[in-house]
Amino acid sequence: MKKLSVIAIIVFAITAFLSAQPNGMKGRMGMKQGMKNAHNFLLEKLKLTPEQKNKIAALKISFQSNMIDLRASLAKDKLALKELRIKSDFTRNDVLNEVEKMNKDRDAISVAFANHMLDIYALLTPEQQKIAKDAAFNNWGGMHKMCNNFHRRGMMN
């Protein structure tokens, strides 16, 4: 669990770099560009080998494919809940069952993301892992702000 927490911190360290980028947090497009800048900055610092880059690219494709399925399942469950609420004869149990399905989907997305980050982390050398950890802990305040922004804007749903 401790390793998972460190990975989560590392992930948010990448995004926390945005706070140092001009216009990095202005809207979703600015956030997207800021995340690219942070990502590129970290990649430069890590000095990944071509083999590491290829393995990470393969992991990313697999992860993205899995996310499509998981997000589609969540979207369908949200739609089912909306449909249920339109009915006049729904029960408390019906609504709670749909909410539980959505929570399971969200949990599956979170676990898939954590596993993806741990898979990438495992590809790094000990020196690269230290760089990633240092980047995470040096930007703790920015990471907290970024977490709140993700939740407030519904990006983690």
XYZ file of N, CA, C and O in Angstrom:
628
model
N 0.823 -1.187 0.000
C 0.000 0.000 0.000
C 0.872 1.258 0.000
O 0.529 2.234 -0.631
N 2.010 1.189 0.692
C 2.900 2.328 0.755
C 3.439 2.641 -0.643
O 3.531 3.796 -1.027
N 3.772 1.591 -1.391
C 4.291 1.784 -2.743
C 3.225 2.419 -3.633
O 3.524 3.274 -4.455
N 1.973 2.008 -3.457
C 0.873 2.574 -4.229
C 0.730 4.058 -3.922
O 0.509 4.860 -4.826
N 0.884 4.440 -2.677
C 0.794 5.849 -2.297
C 1.912 6.648 -2.938
O 1.688 7.765 -3.408
N 3.106 6.095 -2.959
C 4.240 6.773 -3.581
C 3.975 6.963 -5.069
O 4.229 8.035 -5.626
N 3.427 5.939 -5.719
C 3.128 6.046 -7.141
C 2.081 7.122 -7.384
O 2.200 7.917 -8.315
N 1.068 7.162 -6.550
C 0.033 8.192 -6.700
C 0.651 9.577 -6.557
O 0.328 10.494 -7.313
N 1.561 9.714 -5.627
C 2.236 10.995 -5.428
C 3.061 11.341 -6.656
O 3.071 12.488 -7.114
N 3.737 10.355 -7.234
C 4.544 10.595 -8.424
C 3.675 11.050 -9.586
O 4.010 11.980 -10.311
N 2.548 10.399 -9.739
C 1.625 10.774 -10.816
C 1.210 12.225 -10.657
O 1.223 12.995 -11.620
N 0.858 12.606 -9.453
C 0.424 13.974 -9.249
C 1.587 14.955 -9.277
O 1.387 16.135 -9.530
N 2.813 14.485 -9.073
C 3.970 15.364 -9.205
C 4.116 15.827 -10.641
O 4.462 16.978 -10.907
N 3.846 14.920 -11.543
C 3.920 15.272 -12.951
C 2.939 16.402 -13.245
O 3.274 17.390 -13.891
N 1.742 16.253 -12.743
C 0.737 17.280 -12.998
C 0.982 18.544 -12.182
O 0.612 19.632 -12.610
N 1.638 18.403 -11.042
C 1.912 19.572 -10.204
C 2.888 20.517 -10.883
O 2.895 21.712 -10.607
N 3.682 19.991 -11.781
C 4.615 20.825 -12.523
C 3.868 21.920 -13.275
O 4.419 22.954 -13.607
N 2.586 21.699 -13.502
C 1.767 22.674 -14.216
C 1.767 24.029 -13.529
O 1.683 25.055 -14.195
N 1.831 24.015 -12.227
C 1.745 25.279 -11.506
C 2.926 26.189 -11.833
O 2.830 27.393 -11.702
N 4.028 25.614 -12.304
C 5.193 26.402 -12.678
C 5.128 26.853 -14.137
O 5.939 27.646 -14.576
N 4.163 26.350 -14.886
C 4.036 26.686 -16.296
C 3.104 27.884 -16.461
O 2.005 27.896 -15.925
N 3.529 28.894 -17.244
C 2.613 30.003 -17.483
C 1.391 29.522 -18.252
O 1.498 28.735 -19.179
N 0.229 29.982 -17.847
C -1.044 29.615 -18.475
C -1.323 28.121 -18.414
O -2.141 27.622 -19.165
N -0.658 27.406 -17.545
C -0.807 25.957 -17.490
C -2.132 25.480 -16.948
O -2.526 24.364 -17.205
N -2.844 26.318 -16.194
C -4.077 25.859 -15.565
C -5.306 26.606 -16.079
O -6.347 26.580 -15.467
N -5.212 27.267 -17.203
C -6.354 28.021 -17.721
C -7.199 27.137 -18.613
O -6.904 26.963 -19.782
N -8.221 26.566 -18.038
C -9.128 25.722 -18.798
C -8.538 24.359 -19.073
O -7.385 24.075 -18.766
N -9.359 23.516 -19.680
C -8.924 22.149 -19.948
C -7.827 22.099 -20.992
O -6.932 21.283 -20.925
N -7.895 22.966 -21.992
C -6.859 22.956 -23.024
C -5.523 23.376 -22.426
O -4.498 22.797 -22.731
N -5.561 24.386 -21.567
C -4.329 24.810 -20.902
C -3.796 23.719 -19.995
O -2.597 23.496 -19.918
N -4.709 23.016 -19.323
C -4.299 21.928 -18.448
C -3.676 20.808 -19.272
O -2.657 20.251 -18.894
N -4.288 20.521 -20.406
C -3.772 19.457 -21.261
C -2.359 19.794 -21.727
O -1.470 18.957 -21.708
N -2.157 21.041 -22.164
C -0.835 21.467 -22.614
C 0.143 21.461 -21.453
O 1.285 21.042 -21.597
N -0.307 21.904 -20.289
C 0.563 21.903 -19.117
C 0.970 20.499 -18.725
O 2.107 20.255 -18.334
N 0.031 19.545 -18.849
C 0.354 18.157 -18.530
C 1.379 17.611 -19.525
O 2.282 16.877 -19.142
N 1.248 17.993 -20.796
C 2.234 17.569 -21.798
C 3.605 18.142 -21.455
O 4.613 17.447 -21.555
N 3.626 19.421 -21.057
C 4.891 20.042 -20.687
C 5.527 19.330 -19.498
O 6.726 19.065 -19.486
N 4.721 19.034 -18.490
C 5.224 18.343 -17.308
C 5.713 16.952 -17.665
O 6.762 16.503 -17.198
N 4.945 16.269 -18.497
C 5.309 14.926 -18.939
C 6.648 14.954 -19.667
O 7.545 14.158 -19.375
N 6.791 15.892 -20.605
C 8.042 15.996 -21.364
C 9.213 16.365 -20.466
O 10.316 15.836 -20.617
N 8.971 17.251 -19.507
C 10.013 17.652 -18.564
C 10.509 16.452 -17.766
O 11.702 16.221 -17.626
N 9.564 15.660 -17.255
C 9.933 14.496 -16.461
C 10.658 13.458 -17.318
O 11.632 12.856 -16.881
N 10.191 13.270 -18.546
C 10.850 12.308 -19.439
C 12.291 12.710 -19.705
O 13.183 11.856 -19.758
N 12.519 14.000 -19.881
C 13.893 14.482 -20.085
C 14.759 14.189 -18.868
O 15.901 13.765 -19.006
N 14.219 14.416 -17.690
C 14.974 14.170 -16.458
C 15.244 12.682 -16.248
O 16.294 12.311 -15.746
N 14.284 11.833 -16.635
C 14.442 10.391 -16.418
C 15.422 9.754 -17.389
O 16.018 8.728 -17.084
N 15.588 10.350 -18.551
C 16.493 9.823 -19.576
C 16.208 8.339 -19.838
O 17.057 7.472 -19.633
N 14.993 8.069 -20.282
C 14.583 6.692 -20.567
C 15.358 6.130 -21.750
O 15.667 6.842 -22.697
N 15.632 4.845 -21.672
C 16.284 4.165 -22.788
C 15.240 3.901 -23.872
O 14.038 3.890 -23.592
N 15.681 3.654 -25.101
C 14.712 3.312 -26.154
C 13.867 2.083 -25.786
O 12.677 2.038 -26.082
N 14.475 1.112 -25.119
C 13.739 -0.080 -24.694
C 12.649 0.293 -23.685
O 11.512 -0.186 -23.785
N 12.977 1.157 -22.734
C 11.985 1.598 -21.751
C 10.854 2.358 -22.437
O 9.682 2.153 -22.122
N 11.211 3.223 -23.378
C 10.195 3.990 -24.103
C 9.249 3.064 -24.858
O 8.034 3.279 -24.847
N 9.790 2.034 -25.495
C 8.951 1.087 -26.237
C 8.020 0.316 -25.310
O 6.847 0.110 -25.611
N 8.549 -0.119 -24.166
C 7.726 -0.860 -23.216
C 6.626 0.021 -22.633
O 5.486 -0.419 -22.473
N 6.962 1.257 -22.338
C 5.974 2.187 -21.797
C 4.903 2.482 -22.840
O 3.711 2.547 -22.516
N 5.318 2.638 -24.089
C 4.341 2.882 -25.168
C 3.371 1.700 -25.289
O 2.157 1.901 -25.459
N 3.885 0.485 -25.192
C 3.021 -0.699 -25.267
C 2.070 -0.750 -24.074
O 0.883 -1.065 -24.226
N 2.583 -0.434 -22.885
C 1.728 -0.399 -21.694
C 0.626 0.653 -21.843
O -0.521 0.425 -21.470
N 1.001 1.793 -22.408
C 0.041 2.878 -22.573
C -1.104 2.474 -23.498
O -2.267 2.742 -23.210
N -0.780 1.813 -24.595
C -1.815 1.376 -25.537
C -2.754 0.379 -24.867
O -3.977 0.483 -24.985
N -2.193 -0.561 -24.154
C -3.004 -1.549 -23.453
C -3.897 -0.867 -22.410
O -5.084 -1.171 -22.285
N -3.324 0.074 -21.673
C -4.064 0.810 -20.654
C -5.204 1.605 -21.283
O -6.340 1.587 -20.791
N -4.914 2.301 -22.371
C -5.948 3.110 -23.030
C -7.091 2.242 -23.534
O -8.261 2.622 -23.423
N -6.767 1.087 -24.073
C -7.803 0.168 -24.549
C -8.691 -0.281 -23.388
O -9.923 -0.297 -23.495
N -8.070 -0.626 -22.275
C -8.803 -1.033 -21.083
C -9.671 0.107 -20.557
O -10.820 -0.099 -20.151
N -9.139 1.340 -20.585
C -9.893 2.499 -20.092
C -11.134 2.757 -20.932
O -12.174 3.164 -20.400
N -11.050 2.525 -22.221
C -12.223 2.714 -23.085
C -13.360 1.836 -22.600
O -14.500 2.290 -22.450
N -13.042 0.575 -22.326
C -14.070 -0.358 -21.851
C -14.602 0.037 -20.474
O -15.814 0.028 -20.239
N -13.700 0.392 -19.569
C -14.123 0.741 -18.211
C -14.961 2.018 -18.185
O -15.980 2.095 -17.495
N -14.545 3.025 -18.943
C -15.306 4.279 -18.974
C -16.654 4.092 -19.655
O -17.644 4.728 -19.271
N -16.686 3.236 -20.675
C -17.969 2.952 -21.334
C -18.933 2.281 -20.358
O -20.122 2.610 -20.323
N -18.416 1.361 -19.567
C -19.248 0.692 -18.572
C -19.785 1.701 -17.561
O -20.973 1.665 -17.208
N -18.942 2.614 -17.106
C -19.373 3.643 -16.167
C -20.427 4.549 -16.806
O -21.442 4.867 -16.180
N -20.212 4.941 -18.041
C -21.178 5.802 -18.732
C -22.530 5.104 -18.872
O -23.584 5.725 -18.682
N -22.507 3.808 -19.174
C -23.755 3.053 -19.292
C -24.473 2.965 -17.949
O -25.699 3.078 -17.890
N -23.703 2.777 -16.884
C -24.312 2.713 -15.553
C -24.918 4.057 -15.154
O -25.980 4.113 -14.539
N -24.239 5.159 -15.501
C -24.792 6.487 -15.220
C -26.096 6.691 -15.986
O -27.060 7.240 -15.449
N -26.105 6.245 -17.216
C -27.307 6.368 -18.035
C -28.442 5.514 -17.470
O -29.607 5.944 -17.434
N -28.105 4.322 -16.996
C -29.126 3.446 -16.391
C -29.732 4.104 -15.153
O -30.932 3.995 -14.910
N -28.892 4.796 -14.381
C -29.403 5.491 -13.198
C -30.337 6.631 -13.605
O -31.397 6.812 -13.004
N -29.966 7.373 -14.643
C -30.845 8.440 -15.133
C -32.186 7.863 -15.588
O -33.242 8.405 -15.286
N -32.100 6.775 -16.324
C -33.313 6.129 -16.824
C -34.191 5.661 -15.658
O -35.410 5.810 -15.690
N -33.562 5.120 -14.648
C -34.289 4.640 -13.480
C -35.000 5.790 -12.775
O -36.149 5.656 -12.350
N -34.346 6.924 -12.676
C -34.928 8.079 -11.987
C -36.127 8.654 -12.745
O -36.982 9.296 -12.144
N -36.168 8.449 -14.046
C -37.297 8.928 -14.845
C -38.554 8.115 -14.541
O -39.658 8.655 -14.538
N -38.346 6.829 -14.259
C -39.491 5.968 -13.933
C -40.173 6.476 -12.658
O -39.526 7.034 -11.773
N -41.448 6.223 -12.577
C -42.160 6.659 -11.378
C -42.221 5.562 -10.315
O -42.554 5.838 -9.168
N -41.846 4.362 -10.702
C -42.000 3.245 -9.756
C -40.667 2.650 -9.278
O -40.588 1.480 -8.971
N -39.612 3.466 -9.221
C -38.338 2.924 -8.732
C -38.344 2.846 -7.214
O -39.064 3.565 -6.541
N -37.486 1.939 -6.717
C -37.370 1.779 -5.264
C -36.005 2.263 -4.804
O -35.095 2.452 -5.616
N -35.877 2.432 -3.537
C -34.588 2.819 -2.949
C -33.521 1.788 -3.327
O -32.404 2.131 -3.684
N -33.925 0.518 -3.258
C -32.988 -0.559 -3.571
C -32.508 -0.493 -5.031
O -31.342 -0.745 -5.316
N -33.407 -0.160 -5.945
C -33.046 -0.025 -7.354
C -31.956 1.040 -7.539
O -30.962 0.825 -8.227
N -32.164 2.186 -6.920
C -31.205 3.293 -7.035
C -29.873 2.905 -6.406
O -28.806 3.115 -6.991
N -29.915 2.331 -5.225
C -28.679 1.950 -4.540
C -27.896 0.900 -5.333
O -26.657 0.935 -5.365
N -28.596 -0.022 -5.973
C -27.911 -1.020 -6.805
C -27.179 -0.362 -7.972
O -26.046 -0.738 -8.304
N -27.813 0.629 -8.605
C -27.164 1.336 -9.712
C -25.965 2.137 -9.226
O -24.922 2.190 -9.882
N -26.103 2.761 -8.062
C -24.989 3.526 -7.490
C -23.828 2.585 -7.176
O -22.657 2.915 -7.421
N -24.113 1.408 -6.643
C -23.064 0.430 -6.360
C -22.349 0.000 -7.638
O -21.129 -0.162 -7.645
N -23.091 -0.184 -8.723
C -22.468 -0.534 -10.004
C -21.510 0.574 -10.446
O -20.398 0.293 -10.899
N -21.950 1.827 -10.316
C -21.092 2.946 -10.710
C -19.845 3.002 -9.829
O -18.740 3.253 -10.329
N -19.999 2.753 -8.545
C -18.846 2.763 -7.647
C -17.863 1.656 -7.994
O -16.646 1.853 -7.930
N -18.381 0.493 -8.372
C -17.498 -0.601 -8.791
C -16.724 -0.223 -10.045
O -15.537 -0.527 -10.171
N -17.395 0.449 -10.966
C -16.713 0.900 -12.183
C -15.622 1.911 -11.850
O -14.507 1.841 -12.379
N -15.944 2.857 -10.966
C -14.938 3.858 -10.568
C -13.753 3.189 -9.875
O -12.597 3.565 -10.101
N -14.045 2.220 -9.028
C -12.967 1.487 -8.353
C -12.097 0.754 -9.368
O -10.868 0.751 -9.259
N -12.726 0.130 -10.344
C -11.972 -0.593 -11.377
C -11.075 0.363 -12.160
O -9.934 0.029 -12.487
N -11.572 1.566 -12.433
C -10.772 2.568 -13.139
C -9.580 2.981 -12.278
O -8.448 3.061 -12.761
N -9.817 3.217 -10.998
C -8.729 3.616 -10.091
C -7.669 2.526 -9.966
O -6.467 2.802 -9.994
N -8.104 1.293 -9.841
C -7.167 0.171 -9.711
C -6.385 -0.011 -11.010
O -5.164 -0.230 -10.985
N -7.051 0.119 -12.143
C -6.368 -0.014 -13.433
C -5.314 1.076 -13.589
O -4.202 0.817 -14.055
N -5.658 2.302 -13.176
C -4.704 3.404 -13.255
C -3.505 3.156 -12.347
O -2.351 3.336 -12.751
N -3.765 2.721 -11.128
C -2.674 2.432 -10.188
C -1.782 1.314 -10.720
O -0.551 1.422 -10.654
N -2.393 0.270 -11.251
C -1.599 -0.819 -11.819
C -0.758 -0.344 -12.999
O 0.402 -0.740 -13.147
N -1.336 0.505 -13.817
C -0.591 1.042 -14.962
C 0.626 1.828 -14.481
O 1.734 1.652 -14.991
N 0.416 2.699 -13.494
C 1.533 3.493 -12.980
C 2.583 2.607 -12.313
O 3.778 2.841 -12.457
N 2.150 1.574 -11.595
C 3.106 0.653 -10.973
C 3.885 -0.135 -12.023
O 5.081 -0.402 -11.842
N 3.222 -0.493 -13.116
C 3.915 -1.184 -14.205
C 5.004 -0.299 -14.805
O 6.113 -0.760 -15.087
N 4.690 0.967 -15.000
C 5.683 1.903 -15.530
C 6.801 2.102 -14.515
O 7.983 2.069 -14.862
N 6.447 2.290 -13.267
C 7.429 2.496 -12.205
C 8.400 1.319 -12.129
O 9.595 1.492 -11.925
N 7.880 0.104 -12.336
C 8.716 -1.100 -12.276
C 9.731 -1.139 -13.408
O 10.775 -1.806 -13.295
N 9.466 -0.441 -14.498
C 10.407 -0.409 -15.625
C 11.582 0.530 -15.379
O 12.588 0.452 -16.079
N 11.443 1.413 -14.402
C 12.491 2.401 -14.132
C 13.639 1.793 -13.338
O 13.439 0.888 -12.525
N 14.825 2.313 -13.571
C 15.980 1.915 -12.774
C 15.852 2.561 -11.396
O 15.078 3.516 -11.229
N 16.614 2.088 -10.414
C 16.554 2.731 -9.087
C 16.857 4.235 -9.137
O 16.223 5.018 -8.428
N 17.782 4.651 -10.000
C 18.105 6.076 -10.124
C 16.910 6.854 -10.680
O 16.584 7.945 -10.212
N 16.243 6.276 -11.684
C 15.069 6.922 -12.271
C 13.922 6.968 -11.272
O 13.188 7.961 -11.210
N 13.779 5.919 -10.485
C 12.736 5.908 -9.461
C 12.981 7.021 -8.446
O 12.045 7.682 -8.005
N 14.228 7.242 -8.097
C 14.557 8.313 -7.150
C 14.204 9.681 -7.737
O 13.630 10.525 -7.049
N 14.501 9.895 -9.007
C 14.156 11.163 -9.663
C 12.647 11.369 -9.631
O 12.160 12.457 -9.318
N 11.913 10.319 -9.946
C 10.446 10.406 -9.954
C 9.922 10.700 -8.548
O 9.027 11.531 -8.368
N 10.465 10.024 -7.537
C 10.034 10.270 -6.156
C 10.368 11.692 -5.726
O 9.549 12.365 -5.107
N 11.580 12.157 -6.052
C 11.976 13.513 -5.678
C 11.058 14.546 -6.324
O 10.661 15.514 -5.694
N 10.710 14.331 -7.579
C 9.804 15.255 -8.270
C 8.455 15.272 -7.564
O 7.827 16.321 -7.436
N 8.021 14.126 -7.079
C 6.720 14.036 -6.407
C 6.741 14.798 -5.084
O 5.842 15.576 -4.800
N 7.747 14.590 -4.271
C 7.762 15.179 -2.941
C 8.110 16.659 -2.960
O 7.744 17.389 -2.057
N 8.794 17.131 -4.001
C 9.127 18.550 -4.085
C 7.937 19.400 -4.501
O 7.986 20.610 -4.426
N 6.878 18.767 -4.963
C 5.715 19.506 -5.442
C 4.450 19.127 -4.690
O 3.376 19.101 -5.268
N 4.549 18.832 -3.409
C 3.410 18.319 -2.659
C 2.219 19.280 -2.671
O 1.093 18.886 -2.907
N 2.444 20.573 -2.442
C 1.335 21.529 -2.406
C 0.595 21.582 -3.727
O -0.625 21.617 -3.773
N 1.323 21.585 -4.828
C 0.711 21.606 -6.146
C -0.081 20.352 -6.416
O -1.117 20.382 -7.072
N 0.380 19.225 -5.895
C -0.326 17.963 -6.107
C -1.675 17.980 -5.402
O -2.667 17.523 -5.950
N -1.698 18.518 -4.186
C -2.957 18.572 -3.442
C -3.968 19.426 -4.214
O -5.124 19.053 -4.364
N -3.509 20.554 -4.724
C -4.376 21.439 -5.493
C -4.870 20.723 -6.752
O -6.044 20.828 -7.121
N -3.990 19.988 -7.420
C -4.358 19.284 -8.641
C -5.395 18.206 -8.352
O -6.354 18.043 -9.105
N -5.228 17.463 -7.256
C -6.217 16.440 -6.882
C -7.582 17.071 -6.714
O -8.581 16.557 -7.227
N -7.631 18.193 -6.009
C -8.909 18.868 -5.795
C -9.512 19.334 -7.105
O -10.712 19.239 -7.312
N -8.674 19.841 -8.018
C -9.174 20.294 -9.317
C -9.751 19.139 -10.109
O -10.772 19.277 -10.761
N -9.080 17.988 -10.097
C -9.576 16.833 -10.831
C -10.949 16.427 -10.310
O -11.863 16.183 -11.076
N -11.107 16.374 -8.992
C -12.378 15.957 -8.413
C -13.466 17.009 -8.647
O -14.589 16.678 -8.993
N -13.113 18.280 -8.476
C -14.092 19.338 -8.647
C -14.607 19.399 -10.086
O -15.777 19.627 -10.333
N -13.725 19.187 -11.047
C -14.122 19.267 -12.455
C -14.714 17.952 -12.977
O -15.058 17.854 -14.135
N -14.779 16.948 -12.109
C -15.386 15.701 -12.516
C -14.481 14.837 -13.373
O -14.932 13.930 -14.047
N -13.181 15.101 -13.367
C -12.277 14.350 -14.221
C -11.960 12.974 -13.664
O -11.450 12.129 -14.366
N -12.248 12.759 -12.408
C -11.949 11.460 -11.814
C -13.209 10.600 -11.744
O -13.214 9.560 -11.154
N -14.296 11.043 -12.350
C -15.545 10.274 -12.327
C -15.559 9.247 -13.420
O -15.062 9.366 -14.444
